Backbone as a printed PyTorch tensor [residue, N CA C, xyz], in Angstrom:
tensor([[[163.8820,  92.7470, -69.7420],
         [162.5160,  93.1540, -70.0550],
         [161.5870,  92.7560, -68.9190]],

        [[160.5130,  93.4800, -68.7920],
         [159.4960,  93.1410, -67.7980],
         [158.4090,  92.3270, -68.4880]],

        [[158.1780,  91.1260, -67.9850],
         [157.1050,  90.2780, -68.4970],
         [156.1680,  89.9600, -67.3480]],

        [[154.8840,  90.2330, -67.5500],
         [153.8960,  89.8480, -66.5530],
         [153.7190,  88.3300, -66.6460]],

        [[153.1280,  87.7250, -65.6140],
         [153.0860,  86.2580, -65.5120],
         [152.5780,  85.5680, -66.7900]],

        [[151.4390,  85.9550, -67.3820],
         [151.0130,  85.2540, -68.6030],
         [152.0170,  85.4090, -69.7450]],

        [[152.6370,  86.6020, -69.8380],
         [153.6470,  86.8370, -70.8740],
         [154.8830,  85.9740, -70.6170]],

        [[155.2420,  85.8200, -69.3460],
         [156.3860,  85.0000, -68.9760],
         [156.1390,  83.5350, -69.3220]],

        [[154.9400,  83.0530, -69.0480],
         [154.6100,  81.6610, -69.3850],
         [154.7010,  81.4370, -70.8920]],

        [[154.1900,  82.3920, -71.6680],
         [154.2680,  82.2680, -73.1340],
         [155.7250,  82.3130, -73.5880]],

        [[156.5550,  83.1230, -72.9210],
         [157.9860,  83.1700, -73.2240],
         [158.6380,  81.8080, -72.9710]],

        [[158.2890,  81.1740, -71.8590],
         [158.8400,  79.8560, -71.5580],
         [158.4620,  78.8390, -72.6400]],

        [[157.2910,  78.9820, -73.2350],
         [156.8430,  78.0470, -74.2710],
         [157.4500,  78.3320, -75.6360]],

        [[157.7640,  79.6000, -75.9100],
         [158.1660,  79.9670, -77.2720],
         [159.5320,  80.6290, -77.3840]],

        [[160.0080,  81.2320, -76.3050],
         [161.2350,  82.0200, -76.3860],
         [160.9940,  83.4170, -76.9420]],

        [[159.7420,  83.7620, -77.1990],
         [159.3690,  85.0810, -77.7350],
         [158.8370,  85.9510, -76.6120]],

        [[159.2480,  87.2230, -76.5850],
         [158.7900,  88.1460, -75.5410],
         [157.8190,  89.1710, -76.1130]],

        [[156.6370,  89.2410, -75.4950],
         [155.6030,  90.2060, -75.8670],
         [154.8360,  90.6030, -74.6140]],

        [[154.2660,  91.7920, -74.6450],
         [153.3170,  92.2210, -73.6090],
         [151.9380,  92.2380, -74.2500]],

        [[150.9890,  91.5750, -73.6350],
         [149.6220,  91.5510, -74.1800],
         [148.8560,  92.7530, -73.6300]],

        [[148.0960,  93.4120, -74.4900],
         [147.4610,  94.6950, -74.1900],
         [146.5120,  94.6660, -72.9920]],

        [[145.5930,  93.6960, -72.9150],
         [144.5930,  93.7460, -71.8350],
         [145.2420,  93.5820, -70.4660]],

        [[146.2760,  92.7710, -70.3950],
         [146.9730,  92.6030, -69.1210],
         [147.8320,  93.8300, -68.8220]],

        [[148.4880,  94.3600, -69.8400],
         [149.3010,  95.5650, -69.6630],
         [148.4370,  96.7220, -69.1600]],

        [[147.1820,  96.7760, -69.6150],
         [146.3080,  97.8860, -69.2170],
         [145.9810,  97.8650, -67.7240]],

        [[146.1360,  96.7260, -67.0690],
         [145.8330,  96.6450, -65.6380],
         [146.9270,  97.2710, -64.7800]],

        [[148.0660,  97.5790, -65.3660],
         [149.1830,  98.1510, -64.6040],
         [148.9870,  99.6290, -64.3120]],

        [[148.0890, 100.2850, -65.0090],
         [147.8710, 101.7340, -64.9330],
         [149.0580, 102.5100, -65.5090]],

        [[150.0070, 101.8280, -66.1440],
         [151.1640, 102.4870, -66.7430],
         [151.0360, 102.5710, -68.2630]],

        [[149.8830, 102.1680, -68.7760],
         [149.6190, 102.2370, -70.2090],
         [148.8370, 103.5140, -70.4780]],

        [[149.2370, 104.2700, -71.4670],
         [148.5400, 105.4980, -71.8260],
         [147.2790, 105.1240, -72.6070]],

        [[146.0940, 105.4420, -72.0850],
         [144.8620, 105.0230, -72.7730],
         [144.6550, 105.7230, -74.1210]],

        [[145.2560, 106.8810, -74.3100],
         [145.1010, 107.6040, -75.5810],
         [145.9570, 106.9910, -76.6890]],

        [[147.1440, 106.4900, -76.3320],
         [148.0550, 105.9610, -77.3480],
         [148.0800, 104.4370, -77.3940]],

        [[147.6840, 103.7850, -76.2830],
         [147.7720, 102.3310, -76.2060],
         [149.1990, 101.8480, -76.0030]],

        [[150.1000, 102.7730, -75.6720],
         [151.5040, 102.4450, -75.4360],
         [151.8680, 102.7480, -73.9930]],

        [[153.0090, 102.2550, -73.5610],
         [153.4730, 102.5430, -72.2100],
         [153.6950, 104.0430, -72.0560]],

        [[153.3190, 104.5730, -70.9110],
         [153.5050, 105.9910, -70.6210],
         [154.9110, 106.1830, -70.0640]],

        [[155.8300, 106.5870, -70.9290],
         [157.2410, 106.6820, -70.5450],
         [157.4610, 107.6990, -69.4250]],

        [[156.7220, 108.7990, -69.4510],
         [156.8760, 109.8080, -68.3980],
         [156.4790, 109.2490, -67.0360]],

        [[155.3770, 108.5160, -66.9950],
         [154.9190, 107.9090, -65.7450],
         [155.9080, 106.8490, -65.2640]],

        [[156.3460, 105.9830, -66.1740],
         [157.2990, 104.9400, -65.7930],
         [158.5700, 105.5520, -65.2090]],

        [[159.0850, 106.5800, -65.8580],
         [160.2920, 107.2490, -65.3760],
         [160.0510, 107.8590, -63.9980]],

        [[158.8830, 108.4620, -63.8080],
         [158.5530, 109.1190, -62.5300],
         [158.5120, 108.1110, -61.3720]],

        [[158.1490, 106.8630, -61.6610],
         [158.0780, 105.8670, -60.5890],
         [159.3290, 104.9720, -60.5430]],

        [[160.3430, 105.3600, -61.3090],
         [161.6250, 104.6840, -61.2310],
         [161.7830, 103.4420, -62.0840]],

        [[160.9500, 103.2970, -63.1080],
         [161.0570, 102.1470, -64.0120],
         [161.6120, 102.6360, -65.3400]],

        [[162.6660, 101.9970, -65.8050],
         [163.2640, 102.3530, -67.0930],
         [162.3110, 101.9100, -68.2050]],

        [[161.7750, 102.8480, -68.9840],
         [160.8450, 102.4730, -70.0590],
         [161.4340, 101.4830, -71.0590]],

        [[162.7510, 101.4030, -71.1390],
         [163.3900, 100.4950, -72.0970],
         [163.1280,  99.0280, -71.7850]],

        [[162.7140,  98.7060, -70.5480],
         [162.4450,  97.2940, -70.2180],
         [161.0480,  96.8600, -70.6390]],

        [[160.2160,  97.8120, -71.0570],
         [158.8380,  97.5000, -71.4300],
         [158.7690,  97.1460, -72.9160]],

        [[157.9920,  96.1390, -73.2330],
         [157.8030,  95.7110, -74.6220],
         [156.5190,  96.3130, -75.1700]],

        [[156.4770,  96.6570, -76.4510],
         [155.2410,  97.2040, -77.0200],
         [154.0930,  96.2050, -76.8530]],

        [[152.9350,  96.6730, -76.3940],
         [151.7990,  95.7560, -76.2200],
         [151.2750,  95.2360, -77.5590]],

        [[150.8790,  93.9630, -77.5690],
         [150.2340,  93.3640, -78.7390],
         [148.7690,  93.1110, -78.3940]],

        [[147.9330,  93.1960, -79.3810],
         [146.4990,  92.9820, -79.1850],
         [146.1820,  91.4930, -79.0720]],

        [[145.1360,  91.1470, -78.3150],
         [144.6950,  89.7460, -78.2800],
         [144.3870,  89.2730, -79.7010]],

        [[144.7120,  88.0300, -79.9590],
         [144.4830,  87.4640, -81.2890],
         [145.6920,  87.5580, -82.1950]],

        [[146.7490,  88.2200, -81.7240],
         [147.9740,  88.3650, -82.5130],
         [148.8140,  87.0920, -82.4270]],

        [[149.2780,  86.6020, -83.5750],
         [150.2050,  85.4720, -83.5900],
         [151.5410,  85.9680, -83.0430]],

        [[152.0440,  85.3040, -82.0060],
         [153.2520,  85.7880, -81.3290],
         [154.3710,  84.7500, -81.2810]],

        [[154.3350,  83.7820, -82.1420],
         [155.4010,  82.7860, -82.1800],
         [154.8410,  81.3850, -82.2900]],

        [[155.6920,  80.4360, -81.9430],
         [155.3110,  79.0230, -81.9870],
         [155.9930,  78.3030, -80.8350]],

        [[155.4570,  77.1800, -80.5060],
         [156.0550,  76.3350, -79.4720],
         [157.5150,  76.0920, -79.8390]],

        [[158.4090,  76.2450, -78.8740],
         [159.8340,  76.0810, -79.1610],
         [160.1240,  74.6640, -79.6400]],

        [[161.1980,  74.5410, -80.3940],
         [161.5670,  73.2380, -80.9460],
         [161.7920,  72.1990, -79.8460]],

        [[162.4450,  72.6040, -78.7560],
         [162.7360,  71.6400, -77.6850],
         [161.4560,  71.1650, -76.9930]],

        [[160.5130,  72.0600, -76.7710],
         [159.2560,  71.6530, -76.1280],
         [158.4190,  70.8240, -77.0880]],

        [[158.3700,  71.2220, -78.3610],
         [157.6230,  70.4490, -79.3570],
         [158.1900,  69.0380, -79.4510]],

        [[159.5090,  68.9330, -79.4370],
         [160.1480,  67.6140, -79.5080],
         [159.8210,  66.7850, -78.2680]],

        [[159.8790,  67.4170, -77.1080],
         [159.5620,  66.7060, -75.8630],
         [158.1270,  66.1980, -75.8580]],

        [[157.2200,  66.9790, -76.4430],
         [155.8120,  66.5980, -76.4930],
         [155.4830,  65.7070, -77.6850]],

        [[156.4210,  65.5980, -78.6210],
         [156.1730,  64.7920, -79.8110],
         [155.1540,  65.4200, -80.7330]],

        [[155.2350,  66.7310, -80.8880],
         [154.2790,  67.4520, -81.7230],
         [155.0100,  68.4450, -82.6080]],

        [[154.2710,  69.0540, -83.5080],
         [154.8290,  70.1130, -84.3520],
         [154.9620,  71.3960, -83.5330]],

        [[155.6110,  72.3820, -84.1070],
         [155.7430,  73.6930, -83.4610],
         [154.3970,  74.4150, -83.5670]],

        [[153.5370,  74.2090, -82.5950],
         [152.1850,  74.7570, -82.5820],
         [152.2460,  76.2870, -82.4980]],

        [[151.4820,  76.9980, -83.3370],
         [151.4760,  78.4610, -83.2530],
         [150.9300,  78.9310, -81.9010]],

        [[151.4820,  80.0150, -81.3960],
         [150.9930,  80.6260, -80.1620],
         [150.3420,  81.9510, -80.5000]],

        [[149.1730,  82.1620, -79.9280],
         [148.3910,  83.3710, -80.1550],
         [148.2270,  84.0810, -78.8220]],

        [[148.4330,  85.3990, -78.8150],
         [148.1860,  86.1740, -77.5970],
         [146.6900,  86.1770, -77.3350]],

        [[146.3120,  85.7440, -76.1510],
         [144.8970,  85.7500, -75.7620],
         [144.6420,  86.9970, -74.9200]],

        [[143.3850,  87.2980, -74.6520],
         [143.0580,  88.3650, -73.7110],
         [143.4670,  87.8870, -72.3200]],

        [[144.6450,  88.2820, -71.8800],
         [145.1970,  87.7370, -70.6360],
         [144.4810,  88.2200, -69.3860]],

        [[143.9050,  89.3940, -69.4370],
         [143.1480,  89.8480, -68.2690],
         [141.8770,  89.0100, -68.2040]],

        [[141.5200,  88.5620, -66.9990],
         [140.3980,  87.6260, -66.8750],
         [139.0980,  88.1850, -67.4260]],

        [[138.8430,  89.4580, -67.2560],
         [137.6080,  90.0330, -67.7830],
         [137.6180,  90.0350, -69.3060]],

        [[138.7810,  90.2980, -69.9130],
         [138.8750,  90.2740, -71.3830],
         [138.5550,  88.8800, -71.8980]],

        [[139.0490,  87.8580, -71.2440],
         [138.7600,  86.4890, -71.6830],
         [137.3010,  86.1370, -71.4490]],

        [[136.7220,  86.5950, -70.3450],
         [135.3100,  86.3130, -70.0630],
         [134.4090,  86.9670, -71.1050]],

        [[134.7380,  88.1810, -71.5010],
         [133.9320,  88.8850, -72.5180],
         [134.0310,  88.1570, -73.8580]],

        [[135.2300,  87.7210, -74.2100],
         [135.4320,  87.0180, -75.4830],
         [134.6660,  85.7010, -75.4880]]])
């Protein structure tokens, strides 16, 4: 799967893979009418659409801190929420 840097960091914390919408929209490969990856465009530029994950909206619960990290930190499995990963989305929020 293709994970952009913020999505990859969240994966390292939780083991869950998601694409966050505001960051995905910066790729120009997201169809603005559907809010989904544009499979025709991805195929045209040589990217297999199967590696793309459906985008989730900011504010979506996307997992929890993995058991091993929670144990290392001495905390509970803290819920993880997808934030507006694009800097402008976070600034507006």
